Amino acid sequence: MKFNILLILVFYSCFDPKAEKKKLDYMLSQEECNLVIESPPKNNSVWFEVKGYDPMSHEKKVCKTSNRWWNLFADEMDYGDTIVKKRGELIFAIHKKDTIIYNDWNTVTTRL
């Protein structure tokens, strides 16, 4: 019984949820994408992948990521939209003809 309690105490002392969140936030903030969509993402895929071109240089590009938070908005993305994720920020934006949809990671996590 004492061993189990000791084991639980050691486990909880090694796991800091705030530190884990900071680590995840930093990792997600390092992603970037600026792309006009030519091939929208599949909203049922585990991996996020969009094909298109850079709006400034018009070079072909692919934006892909293994995290799932961009996939939450796959059904909002259409051909011709521009997706923007700036390095150092936790906002993923979808620029449409007449609207910009901002998706903030901190807001998303409160809904999950």
PDB file of C-alpha atoms in Angstrom:
ATOM      1  CA  MET A   1       0.000   0.000   0.000  1.00  0.00           C
ATOM      2  CA  LYS A   2       2.794   2.443   0.907  1.00  0.00           C
ATOM      3  CA  PHE A   3       4.594   1.558  -2.310  1.00  0.00           C
ATOM      4  CA  ASN A   4       1.516   2.417  -4.388  1.00  0.00           C
ATOM      5  CA  ILE A   5       1.145   5.792  -2.670  1.00  0.00           C
ATOM      6  CA  LEU A   6       4.840   6.505  -3.172  1.00  0.00           C
ATOM      7  CA  LEU A   7       4.573   5.541  -6.833  1.00  0.00           C
ATOM      8  CA  ILE A   8       1.592   7.873  -7.324  1.00  0.00           C
ATOM      9  CA  LEU A   9       3.413  10.746  -5.615  1.00  0.00           C
ATOM     10  CA  VAL A  10       6.487  10.264  -7.800  1.00  0.00           C
ATOM     11  CA  PHE A  11       4.338  10.163 -10.942  1.00  0.00           C
ATOM     12  CA  TYR A  12       2.499  13.399 -10.116  1.00  0.00           C
ATOM     13  CA  SER A  13       5.672  15.198  -9.111  1.00  0.00           C
ATOM     14  CA  CYS A  14       7.197  14.382 -12.520  1.00  0.00           C
ATOM     15  CA  PHE A  15       4.180  15.546 -14.528  1.00  0.00           C
ATOM     16  CA  ASP A  16       3.514  19.267 -14.679  1.00  0.00           C
ATOM     17  CA  PRO A  17       0.447  20.022 -16.857  1.00  0.00           C
ATOM     18  CA  LYS A  18       1.363  23.706 -17.174  1.00  0.00           C
ATOM     19  CA  ALA A  19       4.834  22.843 -18.432  1.00  0.00           C
ATOM     20  CA  GLU A  20       3.356  20.375 -20.932  1.00  0.00           C
ATOM     21  CA  LYS A  21       0.923  23.020 -22.210  1.00  0.00           C
ATOM     22  CA  LYS A  22       3.748  25.533 -22.624  1.00  0.00           C
ATOM     23  CA  LYS A  23       5.756  22.954 -24.569  1.00  0.00           C
ATOM     24  CA  LEU A  24       2.794  22.200 -26.862  1.00  0.00           C
ATOM     25  CA  ASP A  25       2.002  25.912 -27.309  1.00  0.00           C
ATOM     26  CA  TYR A  26       5.613  26.579 -28.306  1.00  0.00           C
ATOM     27  CA  MET A  27       5.654  23.675 -30.768  1.00  0.00           C
ATOM     28  CA  LEU A  28       2.428  24.844 -32.412  1.00  0.00           C
ATOM     29  CA  SER A  29       3.592  28.451 -32.535  1.00  0.00           C
ATOM     30  CA  GLN A  30       6.601  27.421 -34.651  1.00  0.00           C
ATOM     31  CA  GLU A  31       4.435  26.216 -37.533  1.00  0.00           C
ATOM     32  CA  GLU A  32       3.838  28.510 -40.474  1.00  0.00           C
ATOM     33  CA  CYS A  33       1.874  28.538 -43.696  1.00  0.00           C
ATOM     34  CA  ASN A  34       0.814  31.181 -46.205  1.00  0.00           C
ATOM     35  CA  LEU A  35      -0.947  29.547 -49.108  1.00  0.00           C
ATOM     36  CA  VAL A  36      -3.756  30.087 -51.615  1.00  0.00           C
ATOM     37  CA  ILE A  37      -5.678  26.815 -51.659  1.00  0.00           C
ATOM     38  CA  GLU A  38      -5.888  24.863 -54.917  1.00  0.00           C
ATOM     39  CA  SER A  39      -6.535  21.479 -53.319  1.00  0.00           C
ATOM     40  CA  PRO A  40      -8.514  21.761 -50.035  1.00  0.00           C
ATOM     41  CA  PRO A  41      -7.748  19.424 -47.142  1.00  0.00           C
ATOM     42  CA  LYS A  42      -9.717  16.276 -46.516  1.00  0.00           C
ATOM     43  CA  ASN A  43     -11.684  16.850 -43.326  1.00  0.00           C
ATOM     44  CA  ASN A  44     -11.555  13.178 -42.340  1.00  0.00           C
ATOM     45  CA  SER A  45      -7.776  12.841 -42.510  1.00  0.00           C
ATOM     46  CA  VAL A  46      -5.453  12.545 -39.529  1.00  0.00           C
ATOM     47  CA  TRP A  47      -2.811  14.587 -41.358  1.00  0.00           C
ATOM     48  CA  PHE A  48      -3.510  18.112 -42.537  1.00  0.00           C
ATOM     49  CA  GLU A  49      -2.294  18.702 -46.088  1.00  0.00           C
ATOM     50  CA  VAL A  50      -3.240  21.528 -48.450  1.00  0.00           C
ATOM     51  CA  LYS A  51      -1.791  22.192 -51.892  1.00  0.00           C
ATOM     52  CA  GLY A  52      -1.675  25.572 -53.543  1.00  0.00           C
ATOM     53  CA  TYR A  53       0.664  28.454 -54.170  1.00  0.00           C
ATOM     54  CA  ASP A  54       2.383  31.256 -52.293  1.00  0.00           C
ATOM     55  CA  PRO A  55       0.316  34.448 -52.736  1.00  0.00           C
ATOM     56  CA  MET A  56       3.446  36.619 -53.131  1.00  0.00           C
ATOM     57  CA  SER A  57       5.726  34.515 -55.342  1.00  0.00           C
ATOM     58  CA  HIS A  58       3.044  32.282 -56.955  1.00  0.00           C
ATOM     59  CA  GLU A  59       5.342  29.282 -56.397  1.00  0.00           C
ATOM     60  CA  LYS A  60       3.619  25.937 -55.807  1.00  0.00           C
ATOM     61  CA  LYS A  61       3.566  24.944 -52.146  1.00  0.00           C
ATOM     62  CA  VAL A  62       2.230  22.319 -49.793  1.00  0.00           C
ATOM     63  CA  CYS A  63       1.341  23.032 -46.192  1.00  0.00           C
ATOM     64  CA  LYS A  64       1.057  20.011 -43.978  1.00  0.00           C
ATOM     65  CA  THR A  65       1.157  19.276 -40.316  1.00  0.00           C
ATOM     66  CA  SER A  66       0.678  16.287 -38.063  1.00  0.00           C
ATOM     67  CA  ASN A  67      -1.231  18.133 -35.366  1.00  0.00           C
ATOM     68  CA  ARG A  68      -4.998  18.074 -35.567  1.00  0.00           C
ATOM     69  CA  TRP A  69      -6.063  21.595 -34.696  1.00  0.00           C
ATOM     70  CA  TRP A  70      -5.877  22.862 -38.290  1.00  0.00           C
ATOM     71  CA  ASN A  71      -8.068  19.913 -39.306  1.00  0.00           C
ATOM     72  CA  LEU A  72     -10.854  21.225 -37.064  1.00  0.00           C
ATOM     73  CA  PHE A  73     -11.448  23.897 -39.712  1.00  0.00           C
ATOM     74  CA  ALA A  74     -11.055  21.792 -42.865  1.00  0.00           C
ATOM     75  CA  ASP A  75     -14.744  22.100 -43.730  1.00  0.00           C
ATOM     76  CA  GLU A  76     -14.387  25.919 -43.728  1.00  0.00           C
ATOM     77  CA  MET A  77     -11.649  25.892 -46.398  1.00  0.00           C
ATOM     78  CA  ASP A  78     -12.455  26.120 -50.084  1.00  0.00           C
ATOM     79  CA  TYR A  79     -10.623  26.494 -53.378  1.00  0.00           C
ATOM     80  CA  GLY A  80      -9.232  30.035 -53.629  1.00  0.00           C
ATOM     81  CA  ASP A  81      -9.143  30.742 -49.884  1.00  0.00           C
ATOM     82  CA  THR A  82      -5.844  31.777 -48.351  1.00  0.00           C
ATOM     83  CA  ILE A  83      -4.689  30.125 -45.134  1.00  0.00           C
ATOM     84  CA  VAL A  84      -2.248  31.973 -42.915  1.00  0.00           C
ATOM     85  CA  LYS A  85      -0.378  30.646 -39.891  1.00  0.00           C
ATOM     86  CA  LYS A  86       2.485  32.917 -38.842  1.00  0.00           C
ATOM     87  CA  ARG A  87       5.492  31.562 -36.955  1.00  0.00           C
ATOM     88  CA  GLY A  88       5.395  32.625 -33.318  1.00  0.00           C
ATOM     89  CA  GLU A  89       1.600  32.973 -33.210  1.00  0.00           C
ATOM     90  CA  LEU A  90      -1.156  30.622 -32.125  1.00  0.00           C
ATOM     91  CA  ILE A  91      -3.713  31.896 -34.631  1.00  0.00           C
ATOM     92  CA  PHE A  92      -4.676  30.025 -37.783  1.00  0.00           C
ATOM     93  CA  ALA A  93      -6.577  32.273 -40.228  1.00  0.00           C
ATOM     94  CA  ILE A  94      -8.673  31.474 -43.280  1.00  0.00           C
ATOM     95  CA  HIS A  95      -9.015  34.439 -45.659  1.00  0.00           C
ATOM     96  CA  LYS A  96     -12.105  34.182 -47.840  1.00  0.00           C
ATOM     97  CA  LYS A  97     -13.344  36.680 -50.461  1.00  0.00           C
ATOM     98  CA  ASP A  98     -15.308  38.760 -47.973  1.00  0.00           C
ATOM     99  CA  THR A  99     -14.394  37.328 -44.566  1.00  0.00           C
ATOM    100  CA  ILE A 100     -11.420  36.396 -42.434  1.00  0.00           C
ATOM    101  CA  ILE A 101     -11.926  33.559 -39.960  1.00  0.00           C
ATOM    102  CA  TYR A 102      -9.481  33.636 -37.045  1.00  0.00           C
ATOM    103  CA  ASN A 103      -8.991  30.434 -35.068  1.00  0.00           C
ATOM    104  CA  ASP A 104      -7.067  30.980 -31.838  1.00  0.00           C
ATOM    105  CA  TRP A 105      -5.422  27.880 -30.324  1.00  0.00           C
ATOM    106  CA  ASN A 106      -6.198  29.089 -26.784  1.00  0.00           C
ATOM    107  CA  THR A 107      -9.907  29.377 -27.635  1.00  0.00           C
ATOM    108  CA  VAL A 108      -9.929  26.013 -29.382  1.00  0.00           C
ATOM    109  CA  THR A 109      -8.461  24.221 -26.366  1.00  0.00           C
ATOM    110  CA  THR A 110     -11.241  25.484 -24.104  1.00  0.00           C
ATOM    111  CA  ARG A 111     -13.794  23.869 -26.443  1.00  0.00           C
ATOM    112  CA  LEU A 112     -12.049  20.463 -26.647  1.00  0.00           C
TER     113      LEU A 112
END
